[in-house]
Amino acid sequence: MARTASVQTKIGFTILAWAVALLLFSPILWTIVTAFKTEAEAIAAPPTFLPQTFTLENFADVQGRSDYIKHAWNSILVSVGSTLLGLVIAIPAAWSMAFAPTKRTKDILMWMLSTKMMPAVGVLIPIYLIFRDLRLLDTVHGLTLIMTLINLPIIIWMLYTYFKEIPVDILEAARMDGAELYDEIVHVLVPMAVPGIASTLLLNVILAWNEAFWTITLTSGRAGTLTAFISSFSSPQGLFLAKLSAASLLAIAPILLLGWFSQKQLVRGLTFGAVK
Amino acid sequence: MATRQTRTLARTMMAPAVILLFIWMIVPLVMTIWFSFQNYSLINPMMTGFAGWGNYAYVIGDPSFTQALVNTLLLVGGVLLITVIGGTFLALLLDQPIWGQGILRILVISPFFVMPPVAALIWKNGFMHPGYGMLGHLWKAFGLQPVDWFAQYPLFSVIVIVAWQWLPFATLILLTALQSLSEEQREAAEMDGAKAINRFRYIILPHMARAITIVILIQTIFLLGIFAEIRVTTGGGPGYASTNIAFLVFRTGILSNDIGAGSAGGVVAVIIANVVAIFLMRAVGKNLDA
């Protein structure tokens, strides 16, 4: 009796949950199917769900019109480059906070967090002018630098929470054995913290990939990332829904796949370790 | 025990990060404050000199500022309302014993990984377009006149898009918090015959309170700076109907090249964000000791 009731409840909840989840996912699903339709079919009324004539033409058109590959390459350079640069700066800092804390460590951590609260528009104009004068506007390295600075607090915080979980005794033992600091960090700490460092890397690549304020305001043609690429589709030119869908799919697919693997890290990283 | 040597070392190791962030934070901010008191326009180079509070009076006195401020509050408040209530509901639902939990989680979390301009454009064209958007088809199927969402309800449309992006975040955080509630506690309450509604009210909700606070605070930080969604959909319009403070600064400073007034707007944005930040810092700071 109780068992049948619970199976019925389970069926009910399952149906409800799937309905809600599909509803939330529907814009993405719709984009995926539309990307493979012809332009005429994409705006047909009543709409078709699966493409009646399956075509890859949209992808070729998008590449021809806006050069997807160049923008994707810029996105990769900026997101991976800024994350690696961030890690190089952050690992020593997080080491010192986790294993050699002083009275001020907590204040410094909180202060770093506070830099993240600064609204980008508050510093947009000076950064724009500095970049203009230093000829950094619309360059990949300029954008990489900004992205490193934006994500540095999150990188340090995430590494700090991961390093805290590593017993200090192991590092001390290595030190007793006469390991230099460099060896202690590179050969003892980093190998033990690989899962944490990998999570940090993944989350920050995702955040940098999707960053859409600085990438749009500081680039135009040359150093444009995928966020700038997709923004060029904001003013419609003729029939373009299928092309827009193809472009959207190309822009989000890589990170969607990465994101699915990093749900757990996302929680820790975005709440600064407050929810694990 | 930290010796003096390791302490010096610790400082050296921290120095690059601290110095970089210090420069990143202080230099542009000081410049913004400096510009905000100057007559400085890229279009009109004759306009120079100290402006006093002139830029502030100009920005704050303009009706567009009041509207942008109201829009910012509506945008942040509307999205928070939808995501916190919806997120709580979804987290409770996904926490039930259901089939396909893993896939469901992936479906629900996906919108968060969609970059803002893509999210905005697929909603604008695939869903909200009166001619060929899904919602248009749906309206027609019921014999209704399709709605031109961005012309008639520009701010509401932006709120829907942003809420869609952030609902997964709220759900994920709240679900994580929910799953840390011990099974024993819940079973004990169930054994005692507590009704579902009371279990939610007295056990689950208090347990989730901290996570909800964190969701609200972190989202507020991000939502205050919403930019790309407005840029690619309405461009802030019609008029200023969907311009928030962040977009107003961009419009004034970069599009209209009025550096002085744009900077004054930027300083106002910083002040608003700081008020929120103080609360967030307290919430996160408390957790550091725990």
XYZ file of C-alpha atoms in Angstrom:
566
model
C 0.000 0.000 0.000
C 2.613 2.505 1.107
C 4.868 1.293 -1.663
C 2.419 1.850 -4.500
C 1.725 5.297 -3.121
C 5.411 6.138 -3.200
C 5.775 4.839 -6.763
C 2.839 7.001 -7.787
C 4.417 10.006 -6.118
C 7.670 9.269 -7.846
C 5.935 9.116 -11.226
C 4.146 12.381 -10.507
C 7.302 14.198 -9.444
C 9.222 12.765 -12.390
C 6.666 14.047 -14.900
C 6.543 17.460 -13.252
C 10.337 17.736 -13.066
C 10.805 16.738 -16.708
C 8.146 19.190 -17.832
C 9.805 22.086 -15.996
C 13.316 21.087 -17.087
C 12.332 20.800 -20.753
C 10.585 24.149 -20.567
C 13.768 25.747 -19.221
C 15.897 23.970 -21.780
C 13.556 24.741 -24.690
C 15.317 27.933 -25.886
C 18.544 25.965 -26.255
C 16.790 22.977 -27.819
C 14.976 25.300 -30.236
C 18.276 26.917 -31.196
C 19.828 23.517 -31.869
C 17.046 22.304 -34.187
C 16.680 25.667 -35.955
C 20.389 25.757 -36.754
C 19.891 22.819 -39.154
C 16.820 24.210 -40.934
C 16.667 26.307 -44.088
C 15.892 29.993 -43.544
C 12.429 29.549 -45.060
C 11.624 26.663 -42.774
C 12.962 28.477 -39.715
C 10.244 31.119 -39.955
C 7.504 28.865 -41.351
C 4.079 29.080 -39.722
C 3.054 26.749 -38.246
C 6.605 25.926 -37.138
C 8.188 22.520 -37.648
C 10.054 20.919 -34.796
C 12.658 18.746 -36.494
C 14.191 20.124 -39.720
C 12.304 18.835 -42.776
C 15.281 19.520 -45.011
C 18.402 19.003 -42.976
C 21.117 21.479 -43.965
C 24.584 22.490 -42.810
C 24.550 25.559 -45.038
C 23.946 27.938 -42.126
C 27.228 27.014 -40.525
C 29.103 27.675 -43.747
C 27.283 31.009 -44.165
C 28.112 32.071 -40.619
C 31.765 31.263 -41.142
C 31.729 33.185 -44.422
C 29.882 36.201 -43.055
C 31.520 36.680 -39.659
C 34.546 34.393 -39.534
C 33.592 32.169 -36.626
C 36.973 30.481 -36.465
C 38.869 33.723 -35.874
C 36.509 34.776 -33.080
C 36.542 31.325 -31.511
C 40.338 31.359 -31.556
C 40.320 34.768 -29.831
C 37.915 33.414 -27.217
C 40.208 30.467 -26.571
C 43.299 32.695 -26.351
C 41.656 35.125 -23.954
C 39.874 32.635 -21.694
C 42.681 30.079 -21.435
C 45.444 32.694 -21.454
C 43.884 34.801 -18.712
C 43.191 31.744 -16.566
C 46.744 30.396 -16.858
C 48.229 33.807 -16.148
C 45.848 34.125 -13.203
C 46.928 30.745 -11.833
C 50.608 31.675 -11.999
C 49.926 34.803 -9.936
C 47.372 33.170 -7.655
C 49.085 29.935 -6.638
C 51.874 31.612 -4.615
C 49.366 34.029 -3.085
C 46.967 31.264 -2.108
C 49.874 29.206 -0.735
C 50.923 32.017 1.543
C 47.364 32.648 2.717
C 46.611 29.005 3.401
C 49.922 27.912 4.949
C 51.551 31.041 6.331
C 48.593 33.147 7.427
C 49.135 36.355 9.342
C 46.723 38.524 11.261
C 45.913 40.382 8.091
C 45.299 37.393 5.824
C 41.566 37.459 6.362
C 41.413 41.195 5.686
C 43.368 40.776 2.472
C 41.072 37.982 1.324
C 38.028 40.124 2.026
C 39.602 43.073 0.274
C 40.292 40.933 -2.799
C 36.686 39.848 -2.770
C 35.646 43.484 -2.601
C 37.468 44.269 -5.856
C 35.025 41.865 -7.477
C 32.151 44.063 -6.313
C 33.379 47.032 -8.256
C 30.901 47.580 -11.066
C 32.652 47.472 -14.419
C 30.954 50.676 -15.557
C 32.618 52.479 -12.653
C 35.995 52.009 -14.321
C 34.960 51.612 -17.944
C 35.827 55.133 -19.035
C 39.374 55.323 -17.627
C 40.169 51.813 -18.860
C 38.825 52.728 -22.273
C 40.973 55.877 -22.401
C 44.089 54.139 -21.057
C 43.639 51.369 -23.601
C 43.170 53.926 -26.360
C 46.362 55.751 -25.412
C 48.423 52.569 -24.972
C 47.000 51.175 -28.242
C 45.558 48.207 -26.371
C 42.030 48.665 -27.707
C 40.965 45.713 -29.806
C 44.007 43.591 -28.941
C 43.979 40.051 -27.591
C 46.684 40.730 -25.005
C 44.903 43.810 -23.676
C 41.704 41.851 -23.237
C 43.591 38.944 -21.645
C 45.078 41.320 -19.093
C 41.664 42.711 -18.137
C 40.180 39.228 -17.910
C 43.034 38.086 -15.652
C 42.397 40.976 -13.288
C 38.644 40.387 -13.245
C 38.957 36.712 -12.384
C 42.038 36.873 -10.136
C 40.015 37.269 -6.913
C 37.884 34.203 -7.754
C 40.978 32.176 -8.657
C 42.729 33.087 -5.410
C 39.633 32.389 -3.356
C 38.977 29.013 -4.948
C 42.612 27.927 -4.617
C 42.644 29.143 -1.030
C 39.623 27.003 -0.103
C 41.188 23.976 -1.812
C 44.643 24.514 -0.263
C 43.070 24.817 3.190
C 41.962 21.206 2.889
C 45.530 19.967 2.422
C 47.204 19.042 5.718
C 50.006 21.486 6.485
C 52.070 18.646 8.005
C 52.879 17.261 4.575
C 54.317 20.572 3.425
C 56.242 20.892 6.668
C 57.663 17.409 6.266
C 58.916 18.343 2.825
C 60.439 21.488 4.286
C 62.174 19.445 7.022
C 63.634 17.248 4.324
C 65.253 20.361 2.977
C 62.906 21.146 0.106
C 63.231 24.675 -1.188
C 60.072 26.735 -1.338
C 59.913 26.378 -5.096
C 60.073 22.588 -4.797
C 57.587 22.621 -1.963
C 55.036 24.415 -4.129
C 55.745 22.888 -7.510
C 56.496 19.308 -6.491
C 54.489 18.834 -3.297
C 51.578 21.254 -3.130
C 50.564 21.472 -6.790
C 50.413 17.681 -7.415
C 48.254 17.243 -4.322
C 45.999 20.119 -5.312
C 45.564 19.035 -8.940
C 41.800 18.404 -8.659
C 41.277 21.806 -7.054
C 43.486 23.589 -9.561
C 41.726 21.830 -12.435
C 38.332 22.908 -11.097
C 39.543 26.466 -10.738
C 40.886 26.410 -14.271
C 37.655 25.055 -15.690
C 35.353 27.493 -13.939
C 37.453 30.492 -14.840
C 37.713 29.490 -18.485
C 33.913 29.327 -18.516
C 33.542 32.713 -16.816
C 36.025 34.360 -19.167
C 34.443 32.729 -22.206
C 31.037 34.147 -21.322
C 32.235 37.569 -20.148
C 30.329 40.062 -22.240
C 31.046 43.532 -20.905
C 34.729 44.125 -21.556
C 34.809 41.883 -24.615
C 32.121 44.021 -26.265
C 33.292 47.451 -25.128
C 37.035 46.985 -25.724
C 37.100 45.112 -29.035
C 35.757 45.646 -32.504
C 37.001 43.590 -35.435
C 40.451 42.207 -34.822
C 40.407 40.914 -31.271
C 36.672 40.260 -31.061
C 35.744 37.153 -29.086
C 32.624 35.067 -29.594
C 30.539 37.460 -27.495
C 31.413 40.215 -29.974
C 30.881 37.794 -32.871
C 27.358 37.021 -31.756
C 26.562 40.659 -31.020
C 27.140 41.392 -34.704
C 23.939 39.428 -35.302
C 21.889 41.833 -33.213
C 20.624 43.808 -36.191
C 18.760 41.434 -38.497
C 19.561 41.455 -42.191
C 16.901 39.687 -44.239
C 16.211 36.092 -43.408
C 18.584 35.208 -40.647
C 16.962 33.153 -37.881
C 18.567 29.881 -38.969
C 21.962 31.586 -39.348
C 21.592 33.225 -35.944
C 20.779 29.827 -34.440
C 23.800 28.258 -36.088
C 26.031 31.075 -34.849
C 24.561 30.794 -31.339
C 25.072 27.057 -31.282
C 28.693 27.456 -32.380
C 29.281 30.055 -29.670
C 27.804 28.109 -26.753
C 28.464 24.461 -27.616
C 32.069 24.222 -26.354
C 31.306 25.835 -23.023
C 28.015 24.015 -22.551
C 29.916 20.741 -22.673
C 32.612 21.982 -20.288
C 29.948 23.406 -17.988
C 28.143 20.115 -17.605
C 31.302 18.678 -16.085
C 31.824 21.487 -13.639
C 28.525 21.909 -11.774
C 29.987 21.219 -8.348
C 32.939 23.567 -8.779
C 30.577 26.220 -10.003
C 28.829 26.303 -6.642
C 32.025 26.608 -4.675
C 33.614 29.132 -7.000
C 30.685 31.445 -7.396
C 29.839 31.550 -3.717
C 33.501 32.095 -2.754
C 33.487 28.861 -0.803
C 30.439 29.872 1.230
C 28.370 26.957 -0.104
C 30.121 23.648 -0.834
C 54.995 28.443 14.065
C 55.679 31.083 11.505
C 59.185 32.400 11.765
C 60.122 35.881 10.658
C 61.669 34.392 7.553
C 58.541 32.572 6.432
C 56.492 35.654 7.189
C 58.648 37.748 4.867
C 58.406 34.997 2.328
C 54.640 34.867 2.651
C 54.447 38.588 1.971
C 56.662 38.271 -1.081
C 54.510 35.481 -2.454
C 51.380 37.492 -2.012
C 52.837 40.721 -3.366
C 52.209 40.301 -7.118
C 48.535 39.498 -6.624
C 47.999 42.262 -4.095
C 49.856 44.908 -6.102
C 48.066 44.025 -9.344
C 44.638 44.092 -7.754
C 45.471 47.285 -5.912
C 46.439 49.040 -9.137
C 43.425 47.592 -10.937
C 41.121 48.846 -8.234
C 42.602 52.196 -7.311
C 43.977 53.760 -10.501
C 40.842 53.631 -12.661
C 38.598 54.480 -9.739
C 40.612 57.582 -8.887
C 40.554 58.529 -12.560
C 36.782 58.075 -12.723
C 36.348 60.310 -9.687
C 38.748 62.866 -11.188
C 36.957 62.896 -14.564
C 33.603 63.215 -12.837
C 34.621 66.690 -11.645
C 35.977 67.786 -15.032
C 34.423 69.238 -18.134
C 35.654 66.604 -20.548
C 34.057 65.663 -23.834
C 35.695 63.805 -26.683
C 33.467 65.587 -29.178
C 34.039 69.084 -27.927
C 37.722 69.580 -27.035
C 37.069 73.246 -26.161
C 35.134 72.107 -23.124
C 37.738 71.819 -20.365
C 38.339 72.737 -16.760
C 36.956 71.993 -13.344
C 33.247 71.273 -13.345
C 32.579 71.072 -9.616
C 29.386 69.155 -9.018
C 28.197 70.131 -12.487
C 28.422 66.641 -13.996
C 26.602 65.136 -11.039
C 23.883 67.767 -11.251
C 23.633 67.125 -14.994
C 23.461 63.323 -14.700
C 21.275 63.076 -11.617
C 19.085 65.978 -12.680
C 18.297 64.390 -16.041
C 15.012 62.446 -16.144
C 16.886 59.573 -17.777
C 18.792 59.032 -14.525
C 15.668 58.598 -12.420
C 14.298 56.214 -14.994
C 17.551 54.253 -15.167
C 17.619 53.999 -11.376
C 14.015 52.752 -11.265
C 14.765 50.329 -14.121
C 17.823 49.029 -12.257
C 15.749 48.371 -9.142
C 12.959 46.714 -11.145
C 15.457 44.587 -13.053
C 17.324 43.438 -9.945
C 14.153 43.013 -7.873
C 12.192 41.259 -10.609
C 14.943 38.792 -11.425
C 15.606 38.070 -7.735
C 11.925 37.414 -7.110
C 11.645 34.978 -10.022
C 14.944 33.191 -9.419
C 14.694 32.799 -5.633
C 11.106 31.557 -5.613
C 11.543 29.512 -8.785
C 14.925 28.236 -7.613
C 13.543 27.088 -4.259
C 10.692 25.302 -6.009
C 13.041 23.664 -8.521
C 15.568 22.655 -5.871
C 12.820 20.979 -3.818
C 11.540 19.236 -6.941
C 14.961 17.957 -8.033
C 15.632 16.749 -4.497
C 12.679 14.320 -4.701
C 13.280 10.718 -5.715
C 12.766 11.006 -9.482
C 13.913 9.161 -12.586
C 16.663 10.740 -14.648
C 17.965 13.100 -11.975
C 21.376 13.430 -13.602
C 20.006 14.441 -17.003
C 17.472 16.770 -15.393
C 20.228 18.595 -13.556
C 22.102 19.076 -16.818
C 19.006 20.409 -18.595
C 18.205 22.814 -15.770
C 21.762 24.124 -15.321
C 22.391 24.664 -19.049
C 21.010 28.217 -19.456
C 23.680 29.445 -17.049
C 26.415 28.485 -19.510
C 24.862 30.382 -22.384
C 26.764 33.621 -22.923
C 24.588 36.713 -22.315
C 24.419 37.996 -25.915
C 23.397 34.553 -27.184
C 20.737 34.203 -24.510
C 19.362 37.611 -25.376
C 19.358 37.020 -29.131
C 17.756 33.590 -29.107
C 14.989 34.928 -26.868
C 14.576 38.033 -28.967
C 14.380 36.261 -32.317
C 13.426 32.667 -31.632
C 10.816 33.372 -28.952
C 9.729 36.975 -28.620
C 9.657 38.035 -32.257
C 6.001 38.820 -33.109
C 6.317 37.395 -36.635
C 8.168 34.100 -36.281
C 8.980 33.733 -32.559
C 7.669 30.688 -30.682
C 5.556 32.846 -28.384
C 4.050 34.504 -31.454
C 3.082 31.091 -32.868
C 1.660 30.121 -29.503
C -0.419 33.293 -29.252
C -1.732 32.750 -32.770
C -2.603 29.148 -31.957
C -4.939 30.505 -29.285
C -6.321 33.075 -31.702
C -4.601 35.973 -29.995
C -2.694 38.872 -31.509
C 1.064 38.197 -31.133
C 2.816 40.587 -28.766
C 5.762 42.686 -29.891
C 7.547 42.106 -26.605
C 10.501 44.452 -26.957
C 8.398 47.328 -28.247
C 5.579 46.993 -25.736
C 7.258 45.563 -22.631
C 10.994 46.209 -23.121
C 12.067 46.064 -19.486
C 9.860 43.086 -18.706
C 11.352 41.226 -21.684
C 14.875 41.889 -20.439
C 13.844 40.681 -16.964
C 12.529 37.409 -18.434
C 15.780 36.776 -20.314
C 18.002 37.557 -17.346
C 15.824 35.492 -15.003
C 16.137 32.545 -17.392
C 19.916 32.856 -17.215
C 20.089 33.089 -13.420
C 17.397 30.616 -12.387
C 19.844 27.697 -12.845
C 22.369 29.395 -10.585
C 19.830 29.843 -7.773
C 18.581 26.287 -8.269
C 22.060 24.794 -8.170
C 23.130 26.653 -5.012
C 19.863 25.927 -3.208
C 19.923 22.272 -4.261
C 23.469 21.927 -2.926
C 22.381 23.459 0.374
C 19.285 21.286 0.505
C 21.258 18.103 -0.029
C 23.504 18.917 2.914
C 20.480 18.734 5.210
C 20.917 15.417 6.923
C 18.611 12.591 5.988
C 18.205 11.743 9.689
C 16.830 15.151 10.509
C 14.252 14.887 7.777
C 13.251 11.347 8.648
C 12.925 12.251 12.302
C 10.535 15.037 11.401
C 8.600 12.701 9.149
C 8.363 10.071 11.919
C 7.081 12.676 14.313
C 4.261 13.133 11.844
C 5.157 16.665 10.798
C 3.132 17.711 7.765
C 5.027 18.446 4.556
C 4.229 22.138 4.799
C 5.491 22.295 8.387
C 8.607 20.344 7.534
C 9.303 22.925 4.847
C 8.504 25.881 7.087
C 10.393 24.801 10.220
C 13.208 22.547 9.018
C 14.025 23.039 5.348
C 13.547 26.783 5.035
C 15.674 27.737 8.089
C 18.372 25.389 6.833
C 18.324 27.074 3.413
C 18.154 30.617 4.754
C 21.889 31.195 4.522
C 22.125 29.837 0.992
C 19.195 32.034 -0.048
C 20.951 35.074 1.417
C 24.091 34.229 -0.533
C 22.137 33.720 -3.756
C 20.442 37.095 -3.325
C 23.666 38.937 -2.593
C 25.797 37.394 -5.337
C 23.091 37.769 -7.940
C 22.577 41.387 -6.957
C 26.239 42.119 -7.638
C 25.953 40.640 -11.120
C 22.478 41.988 -11.845
C 23.480 45.565 -11.064
C 25.878 45.327 -14.003
C 23.537 43.787 -16.605
C 24.753 45.123 -19.915
C 25.016 42.750 -22.884
C 21.372 41.645 -22.696
C 20.288 45.277 -23.088
C 22.923 46.128 -25.663
C 21.890 43.442 -28.156
C 18.112 43.581 -27.664
C 16.681 47.032 -27.042
C 19.800 49.218 -26.993
C 18.280 50.745 -23.865
C 15.117 51.880 -25.619
C 12.557 52.711 -26.661
C 13.720 56.043 -25.252
C 15.179 55.072 -21.891
C 12.534 52.416 -21.161
C 15.068 49.620 -20.693
C 18.197 51.564 -19.752
C 19.710 50.678 -16.389
C 22.471 52.587 -14.610
C 25.220 50.472 -16.192
C 23.868 51.055 -19.670
C 23.305 54.751 -18.992
C 26.988 55.166 -18.157
C 27.920 53.398 -21.392
C 25.487 55.575 -23.358
C 26.727 58.812 -21.839
C 30.439 58.083 -21.649
C 31.184 55.913 -24.669
C 28.338 56.445 -27.143
C 27.935 60.200 -26.482
C 31.607 60.690 -25.647
C 30.800 62.795 -22.571
C 33.592 61.568 -20.306
C 32.750 63.900 -17.411
C 29.075 63.028 -17.162
C 29.694 59.343 -17.845
C 32.226 59.240 -15.027
C 29.796 60.889 -12.635
C 27.317 58.134 -13.510
C 30.060 55.584 -12.929
C 30.742 56.949 -9.451
C 27.034 56.677 -8.639
C 27.087 53.037 -9.834
C 30.086 52.339 -7.590
C 28.287 53.815 -4.580
C 25.186 51.703 -5.197
C 27.276 48.543 -5.602
C 29.218 49.308 -2.431
C 26.090 49.429 -0.325
C 25.223 45.924 -1.537
C 28.816 44.769 -1.196
C 28.944 45.641 2.504
C 26.126 43.198 3.182
C 27.684 40.478 1.036
C 31.059 40.848 2.722
C 29.457 40.391 6.113
C 27.684 37.212 5.008
C 30.779 35.687 3.437
C 33.071 36.953 6.208
C 31.001 35.214 8.859
C 31.550 31.966 7.018
C 35.326 32.368 7.139
C 35.321 31.960 10.910
C 32.946 29.015 10.895
